[in-house]
Coordinates of C-alpha atoms in Angstrom, one line a residue:
M22 CA 133.9 -16.2 -3.9
G23 CA 130.3 -15.5 -4.1
L24 CA 128.7 -19.0 -3.5
I25 CA 130.1 -22.1 -1.8
K26 CA 128.4 -25.1 -3.7
D27 CA 128.3 -28.9 -3.1
V28 CA 130.8 -29.0 0.1
N29 CA 131.6 -32.3 0.7
V30 CA 131.8 -33.1 4.5
N31 CA 133.4 -36.7 5.2
I32 CA 132.0 -37.7 8.5
D33 CA 133.6 -40.9 10.5
V34 CA 133.0 -41.0 14.4
L35 CA 136.0 -42.9 14.8
K36 CA 138.3 -40.9 13.0
P37 CA 138.5 -37.3 14.2
T38 CA 139.2 -34.8 11.5
G39 CA 140.9 -31.9 13.5
A40 CA 138.2 -29.5 12.6
V41 CA 137.0 -27.5 15.7
T42 CA 134.0 -25.1 16.1
S43 CA 136.3 -23.1 18.4
T44 CA 138.5 -20.4 17.5
N45 CA 141.2 -21.2 20.2
V46 CA 144.7 -20.2 20.1
L47 CA 147.9 -22.4 20.0
L48 CA 151.4 -21.1 20.5
V49 CA 154.2 -23.0 19.3
V50 CA 157.7 -22.5 20.9
E51 CA 161.2 -23.7 20.9
K52 CA 161.9 -25.2 24.3
T53 CA 164.9 -27.6 25.3
G54 CA 163.3 -31.1 25.9
G55 CA 160.3 -29.8 24.2
F56 CA 156.8 -29.0 26.1
A57 CA 153.7 -31.1 26.2
Y58 CA 150.3 -29.3 24.8
K59 CA 148.9 -27.3 27.8
E60 CA 145.9 -25.0 28.1
Y61 CA 145.9 -21.9 30.5
A62 CA 142.5 -20.6 31.2
G63 CA 140.8 -17.9 33.3
D64 CA 141.7 -14.5 34.8
D65 CA 145.0 -15.9 36.0
A66 CA 145.8 -17.6 32.8
L67 CA 149.1 -15.4 32.4
D68 CA 150.0 -16.1 35.9
L69 CA 149.9 -19.8 35.2
V70 CA 151.9 -19.4 32.0
K71 CA 154.7 -17.7 34.3
V72 CA 154.8 -21.0 36.3
D73 CA 156.1 -22.7 33.5
F74 CA 158.1 -19.9 31.2
A75 CA 160.1 -17.2 32.6
E76 CA 159.0 -13.7 31.6
T77 CA 161.9 -13.2 29.7
T78 CA 161.1 -16.3 27.2
D79 CA 159.4 -15.9 23.8
A80 CA 156.7 -18.1 25.2
Y81 CA 155.7 -15.7 28.0
K82 CA 156.0 -12.6 25.9
M83 CA 153.5 -14.3 23.1
A84 CA 151.0 -15.4 25.9
Q85 CA 151.4 -11.9 27.3
A86 CA 150.5 -10.5 24.0
V87 CA 147.5 -12.6 23.5
L88 CA 146.0 -12.2 27.0
T89 CA 146.4 -8.5 27.5
Q90 CA 144.1 -7.5 24.7
D91 CA 140.9 -5.9 25.1
N92 CA 138.9 -8.7 23.4
R93 CA 141.2 -11.5 24.8
P94 CA 140.2 -15.2 24.5
E95 CA 139.2 -17.2 27.4
K96 CA 142.2 -19.4 27.1
V97 CA 145.5 -19.9 25.1
A98 CA 147.5 -23.1 24.6
I99 CA 151.0 -23.7 24.3
V100 CA 153.1 -26.6 23.0
G101 CA 157.1 -26.6 22.7
Y102 CA 159.4 -28.6 20.1
D103 CA 163.2 -29.2 20.8
V104 CA 164.9 -28.3 17.5
T105 CA 167.5 -31.2 18.2
G106 CA 164.5 -33.6 17.3
T107 CA 161.3 -32.1 16.2
T108 CA 159.9 -29.0 14.5
A109 CA 157.1 -26.6 14.8
E110 CA 155.1 -28.7 12.3
D111 CA 155.8 -31.9 14.0
V112 CA 154.2 -31.0 17.3
I113 CA 151.2 -29.1 15.5
E114 CA 150.6 -32.3 13.6
A115 CA 150.8 -34.7 16.8
N116 CA 148.3 -32.3 18.6
F117 CA 146.1 -31.4 15.5
N118 CA 142.8 -33.0 16.8
R119 CA 143.1 -30.5 20.1
D120 CA 140.9 -27.5 20.6
F121 CA 142.7 -24.9 18.8
Y122 CA 142.2 -23.1 15.5
Y123 CA 144.8 -20.3 15.2
V124 CA 148.5 -21.3 15.2
V125 CA 151.2 -18.8 16.2
L126 CA 155.1 -19.4 15.9
D127 CA 157.7 -18.0 18.1
S128 CA 159.7 -17.6 14.9
A129 CA 159.5 -15.1 12.2
D130 CA 161.6 -17.0 9.8
T131 CA 160.0 -18.1 6.4
A132 CA 162.0 -21.4 6.6
D133 CA 160.1 -22.2 9.8
Q134 CA 156.8 -20.8 8.8
I135 CA 156.4 -22.3 5.3
P136 CA 156.3 -26.0 6.5
V137 CA 153.9 -25.3 9.0
V138 CA 151.6 -23.5 6.5
Q139 CA 152.0 -26.3 3.9
L140 CA 150.8 -28.9 6.8
L141 CA 147.6 -26.7 7.5
D142 CA 147.0 -26.4 3.7
L143 CA 147.1 -30.2 3.5
K144 CA 144.8 -30.7 6.3
E145 CA 142.2 -27.7 5.4
K146 CA 141.1 -27.3 9.1
K147 CA 143.2 -24.4 10.7
V148 CA 145.1 -21.2 10.0
A149 CA 148.4 -19.7 10.8
V150 CA 148.8 -16.2 12.0
L151 CA 152.4 -15.2 11.2
R152 CA 154.6 -12.1 11.5
S153 CA 157.2 -10.9 9.2
N154 CA 160.1 -8.3 10.3
D155 CA 160.9 -7.4 6.6
I156 CA 158.6 -6.9 3.8
A157 CA 160.6 -9.1 1.4
D158 CA 159.6 -12.1 3.8
V159 CA 156.0 -11.3 2.9
T160 CA 156.8 -11.5 -0.5
A161 CA 158.7 -14.8 -0.2
L162 CA 155.7 -16.3 1.7
N163 CA 153.3 -15.2 -1.1
A164 CA 155.6 -16.9 -3.7
A165 CA 155.7 -20.2 -1.8
D166 CA 152.3 -21.3 -3.3
I167 CA 150.9 -21.4 0.4
E168 CA 147.5 -20.3 1.3
R169 CA 146.2 -20.8 5.0
Y170 CA 148.2 -18.0 6.8
Y171 CA 147.6 -14.4 7.7
V172 CA 150.8 -12.4 8.0
L173 CA 151.3 -9.2 9.7
Y174 CA 154.5 -7.1 9.1
T175 CA 156.4 -5.0 11.7
P176 CA 160.1 -3.7 11.8
K177 CA 159.9 -4.2 15.6
V178 CA 161.5 -7.8 16.1
D179 CA 160.9 -7.7 19.8
E180 CA 157.1 -7.3 19.3
F181 CA 154.7 -10.2 18.8
I182 CA 152.3 -8.4 16.5
D183 CA 151.0 -12.0 15.4
A184 CA 150.0 -13.0 19.1
A185 CA 148.6 -9.7 19.9
F186 CA 146.3 -9.8 16.7
V187 CA 144.9 -13.2 17.6
G188 CA 144.4 -11.9 21.1
E189 CA 142.3 -9.3 19.8
F190 CA 140.5 -11.4 17.0
A191 CA 140.2 -14.9 18.3
A192 CA 137.5 -14.4 20.8
D193 CA 135.1 -13.3 18.0
P194 CA 133.0 -16.3 16.6
A195 CA 134.4 -17.6 13.5
G196 CA 133.2 -15.6 10.4
S197 CA 131.8 -12.7 12.5
A198 CA 134.6 -10.2 12.2
T199 CA 136.8 -8.8 9.7
A200 CA 140.6 -8.7 10.3
K201 CA 140.9 -5.2 9.2
F202 CA 140.7 -2.2 11.5
K203 CA 141.6 -4.1 14.5
Q204 CA 143.4 -2.4 17.3
L205 CA 146.1 -3.9 19.3
K206 CA 147.7 -3.1 22.6
G207 CA 151.4 -3.0 23.1
I208 CA 152.0 -2.9 19.5
T209 CA 154.0 0.0 17.9
P210 CA 152.3 1.4 14.7
V211 CA 154.5 1.0 11.6
D212 CA 155.7 4.0 9.9
I213 CA 155.6 2.6 6.2
T214 CA 156.2 4.3 2.7
L215 CA 153.7 4.1 0.2
A216 CA 156.0 2.0 -2.0
D217 CA 156.5 -0.5 0.8
F218 CA 152.7 -0.7 1.5
T219 CA 152.0 -1.3 -2.1
T220 CA 154.5 -4.3 -2.0
L221 CA 152.8 -5.5 1.1
E222 CA 149.3 -5.4 -0.2
A223 CA 150.7 -7.2 -3.3
G224 CA 152.1 -10.2 -1.2
N225 CA 148.6 -10.3 0.6
G226 CA 150.2 -9.0 3.8
S227 CA 148.8 -6.6 6.5
T228 CA 150.5 -4.3 9.2
F229 CA 149.4 -2.0 11.7
V230 CA 149.3 1.7 11.0
V231 CA 147.8 5.0 12.2
K232 CA 144.9 6.3 10.1
F233 CA 143.0 9.5 11.3
G234 CA 144.6 9.2 14.7
E235 CA 143.7 5.7 15.3
P236 CA 146.1 2.6 15.1
Q237 CA 144.6 -0.3 13.3
T238 CA 145.4 -3.4 11.1
T239 CA 145.2 -2.7 7.5
G240 CA 143.9 -6.1 5.7
S241 CA 142.0 -9.1 5.9
L242 CA 143.4 -11.4 3.4
L243 CA 145.0 -14.6 3.7
G244 CA 148.5 -15.4 1.7
G245 CA 146.1 -17.6 -0.7
G246 CA 143.9 -14.6 -1.6
E247 CA 140.8 -15.4 0.5
H248 CA 139.6 -13.3 3.5
L249 CA 140.2 -14.7 7.1
D250 CA 136.7 -14.4 8.1
V251 CA 135.6 -16.2 4.9
V252 CA 137.9 -19.1 5.6
A253 CA 137.3 -19.2 9.3
G254 CA 133.6 -19.1 8.7
N255 CA 133.5 -21.9 6.1
D256 CA 135.7 -23.9 8.3
W257 CA 133.2 -23.5 11.1
V258 CA 130.4 -24.5 9.0
I259 CA 132.0 -27.8 8.0
A260 CA 133.1 -28.6 11.6
T261 CA 129.9 -27.7 13.1
L262 CA 128.1 -29.9 10.6
E263 CA 130.6 -32.7 11.4
E264 CA 130.1 -32.2 15.1
R265 CA 126.1 -32.2 14.7
V266 CA 126.1 -35.5 12.6
Q267 CA 128.5 -37.3 14.7
A268 CA 126.3 -36.5 17.6
L269 CA 123.3 -37.8 15.6
Y270 CA 125.0 -41.1 15.2
L271 CA 125.7 -41.3 19.1
K272 CA 122.2 -40.5 20.1
N273 CA 120.6 -42.9 17.7
R274 CA 120.8 -46.7 18.0
K275 CA 120.5 -46.7 14.3
I276 CA 119.6 -44.2 11.7
N277 CA 117.7 -46.4 9.0
Y278 CA 118.5 -46.1 5.3
I279 CA 114.8 -44.7 4.6
Q280 CA 113.8 -41.3 3.6
G281 CA 113.2 -40.5 7.3
G282 CA 116.8 -41.4 8.2
A283 CA 118.1 -39.0 5.2
N284 CA 115.9 -36.3 6.3
L285 CA 117.2 -36.5 9.9
I286 CA 120.6 -35.9 8.7
G287 CA 119.3 -33.4 6.3
S288 CA 117.8 -31.4 9.2
E289 CA 121.2 -31.2 10.9
V290 CA 122.5 -29.4 7.6
E291 CA 119.5 -27.1 7.8
A292 CA 120.4 -26.2 11.3
T293 CA 123.8 -25.4 10.9
M294 CA 122.9 -23.0 7.9
K295 CA 120.6 -21.4 10.4
L296 CA 123.2 -21.0 12.8
A297 CA 125.7 -19.7 10.3
I298 CA 123.2 -16.7 9.5
D299 CA 123.3 -15.9 13.3
R300 CA 127.1 -15.7 13.1
D301 CA 126.9 -13.4 9.8
I302 CA 128.5 -16.1 7.8
I303 CA 125.6 -16.6 5.5
A304 CA 123.7 -13.4 3.9
E305 CA 120.3 -12.7 4.3
D306 CA 117.7 -11.2 1.8
A307 CA 115.7 -8.0 2.0
E308 CA 113.2 -10.1 4.3
G309 CA 115.5 -11.6 6.5
N310 CA 115.7 -15.0 4.9
G311 CA 118.8 -17.0 4.7
L312 CA 120.4 -17.4 1.3
F313 CA 121.3 -21.0 1.3
S314 CA 119.8 -24.3 0.0
V315 CA 119.9 -27.9 1.2
V316 CA 119.4 -31.0 -1.0
I317 CA 118.2 -34.3 0.6
P318 CA 118.3 -37.2 -1.9
D319 CA 115.4 -39.4 -2.7
V320 CA 116.4 -42.7 -1.1
Q321 CA 113.8 -44.6 -3.1
A322 CA 115.7 -43.5 -6.3
M323 CA 118.9 -44.7 -5.2
T324 CA 120.3 -48.0 -6.3
E325 CA 120.3 -51.4 -4.3
A326 CA 124.0 -51.2 -4.3
D327 CA 124.0 -47.6 -2.8
R328 CA 121.6 -48.7 0.1
A329 CA 123.8 -51.6 0.6
S330 CA 127.0 -49.6 1.1
R331 CA 125.3 -47.8 4.0
K332 CA 126.7 -44.6 2.8
L333 CA 124.2 -41.7 2.1
K334 CA 125.2 -40.0 -1.0
G335 CA 123.9 -36.5 -2.5
V336 CA 123.3 -34.5 0.5
K337 CA 124.4 -31.2 -0.5
F338 CA 124.2 -27.6 0.5
S339 CA 125.2 -24.2 -1.0
Y340 CA 125.1 -20.5 0.5
R341 CA 125.8 -17.1 -0.1
L342 CA 128.5 -15.4 1.9
A343 CA 127.5 -12.3 3.9
G344 CA 131.0 -10.9 3.4
A345 CA 131.9 -7.7 4.7
I346 CA 132.4 -3.9 3.5
E347 CA 136.0 -2.9 4.0
E348 CA 136.1 -0.1 1.7
V349 CA 133.7 2.2 0.3
D350 CA 133.4 5.0 -2.7
I351 CA 131.3 8.1 -1.6
K352 CA 130.4 10.9 -4.0
G353 CA 129.0 14.2 -3.1
Q354 CA 128.2 17.5 -4.7
V355 CA 128.3 20.8 -3.1
S356 CA 126.5 23.8 -4.4
F357 CA 125.3 27.2 -3.1

């Protein structure tokens, strides 16, 4: 995808969309009686988790995998569901407007994972990071017509490679880093055959292997075929724009339906584009100019009905993605 055109951002200050500008992590775990959404922050976050979850629980082990990475996020959130009455997707939906972007499940079962990703696909705001202990499960996920998930394969059923990945990746600003080449602490590199790796790649899956003596993740594609940094970056642009325009409504007693009012909203779109350049979401030309455009409608050219509706139509933006170089062909020649 080289150019994002005419992105529609629906803004309503009374109806939160669940879009967030952060890249915080939500761990979703099974717990008898359930567990209300709770955040754990700071240097002692893992000790605080231990107050609520024993060290033998998956919840603690997942939090440990997140919080012991070199590039760990500032905080992690946990929510629990009771299988007798709720599901993982139930508690995610109930807390959807909270401050998290990446969703990690305690289950590696596709029967649990697919409904969660279906929910995220429907809402188009957040991404699931999953793990598979069988390459066949990666293929099954890819065949399920779901998109918003990044899946890592490991045969180690007792290692939370998904939680470790978000622990290393989530602290990076949305869109500023590729999911490939990430080094994970506490995760055993996978010894995989070429045939299995080919199958894994065909299913848009990733794993963790040693290349030239260095362990690292192997891919950056989501299940839907787009790169994780692209989706996260575009989500950040939309969430930031919603946030800035909502703030504009709150700061002004009224935005008049005149050209100055339209320009005021357009200026927030342009400001968001410039921030996206700084985050390496939007590309620049050789002179350092951002490759984006913003269209602000001519209010005088609008119909009376349009102005009476109090809905400004025709604000548009487009930009060229900065993308990332993840492979390279180098040709050389040696002579005497």
